[in-house]
Amino acid sequence: MNHGEIIESHHRLREQLDLAAYASYAAELTDKALQEDESGSFLFEQFHASLTGLEEGKDAQIISHLYEMRILEAAGYAPELDFCVNCGNEQGPMRLSPYAGGALCPRCTGQDPHAIKVGEGAFKLLRLFRRMDLRRLGAIQVKPETKQELKKAMRALMDAHLGIPLKSRSFLDQLDKYNI
Ligand SMILES: [Zn+2]
């Protein structure tokens, strides 16, 4: 048995580890983003809602992306996803450019050669995440491929704007590696 198989064979522990890892990631983000004495703020409420959602067994990855979006907003880096940030065009397929500040339309992708290809389904969800209050998240079914795209997109946004090495995220990555 390799490490992965051993952890895989302990499902309950594995589930709890996952939840703890996501909760600790949310806590670490909150810690970086909140100024002192903001315990009554919108962001703090969203953090609270993240933990409640995890406890209720809602999709942990989706919760963490929603919360990452709140953190980006709080830090002043909310991406513009409804139209092209360069020309205002609303016609896709859009690419995501963290450095340009959001969506780039087909005419403008040249502005950022590193702009990320995001499928239409994932893009719709990103737009939804921008608007959705975490307290209102219900059960949501997202295809694994779409989740992979969401992860890539959110990670690029977080890395471009916050650029903080997060201990809890490395732990999540480690767990992910054993999840195959
Ligand atoms: Zn454009």
mmCIF file of N, CA and C in Angstrom, residues 13-14 36 46 72 75 77 80 96 102 132 137 151 169 173:
data_model
loop_
_atom_site.group_PDB
_atom_site.id
_atom_site.type_symbol
_atom_site.label_atom_id
_atom_site.label_comp_id
_atom_site.label_asym_id
_atom_site.label_seq_id
_atom_site.Cartn_x
_atom_site.Cartn_y
_atom_site.Cartn_z
ATOM 1 N N LEU A 13 -11.913 9.533 8.560
ATOM 2 C CA LEU A 13 -10.810 10.420 8.931
ATOM 3 C C LEU A 13 -10.488 11.359 7.765
ATOM 4 N N ARG A 14 -10.481 10.771 6.581
ATOM 5 C CA ARG A 14 -10.188 11.542 5.388
ATOM 6 C C ARG A 14 -11.190 12.694 5.206
ATOM 7 N N GLU A 36 -8.282 44.773 12.106
ATOM 8 C CA GLU A 36 -8.696 44.491 13.478
ATOM 9 C C GLU A 36 -10.154 44.859 13.733
ATOM 10 N N GLN A 46 -19.513 36.137 6.174
ATOM 11 C CA GLN A 46 -19.307 35.187 5.083
ATOM 12 C C GLN A 46 -18.380 34.042 5.523
ATOM 13 N N LEU A 72 -11.221 38.466 -2.443
ATOM 14 C CA LEU A 72 -10.750 39.325 -3.538
ATOM 15 C C LEU A 72 -11.497 40.658 -3.526
ATOM 16 N N ALA A 75 -10.340 42.867 -0.790
ATOM 17 C CA ALA A 75 -9.002 43.408 -1.036
ATOM 18 C C ALA A 75 -8.997 44.379 -2.215
ATOM 19 N N TYR A 77 -9.882 43.588 -5.409
ATOM 20 C CA TYR A 77 -9.487 42.926 -6.651
ATOM 21 C C TYR A 77 -10.598 42.076 -7.255
ATOM 22 N N GLU A 80 -13.816 41.703 -13.033
ATOM 23 C CA GLU A 80 -14.994 42.044 -13.856
ATOM 24 C C GLU A 80 -15.231 40.886 -14.815
ATOM 25 N N LEU A 96 -10.038 34.529 -19.146
ATOM 26 C CA LEU A 96 -9.881 35.220 -17.874
ATOM 27 C C LEU A 96 -8.454 35.718 -17.729
ATOM 28 N N GLY A 102 -10.029 40.772 -15.213
ATOM 29 C CA GLY A 102 -11.255 40.018 -15.467
ATOM 30 C C GLY A 102 -11.306 39.427 -16.863
ATOM 31 N N MET A 132 -23.072 35.900 -5.447
ATOM 32 C CA MET A 132 -23.813 35.121 -4.475
ATOM 33 C C MET A 132 -23.330 35.306 -3.033
ATOM 34 N N LEU A 137 -26.102 29.789 -0.350
ATOM 35 C CA LEU A 137 -25.662 28.634 -1.129
ATOM 36 C C LEU A 137 -26.462 27.393 -0.758
ATOM 37 N N LYS A 151 -11.030 25.743 -10.202
ATOM 38 C CA LYS A 151 -9.869 25.759 -9.316
ATOM 39 C C LYS A 151 -8.716 26.522 -9.953
ATOM 40 N N ARG A 169 -3.234 26.159 2.235
ATOM 41 C CA ARG A 169 -3.491 25.756 0.855
ATOM 42 C C ARG A 169 -2.547 24.628 0.437
ATOM 43 N N ASP A 173 -3.581 20.999 -0.993
ATOM 44 C CA ASP A 173 -2.979 20.408 -2.194
ATOM 45 C C ASP A 173 -2.450 19.007 -1.912
#
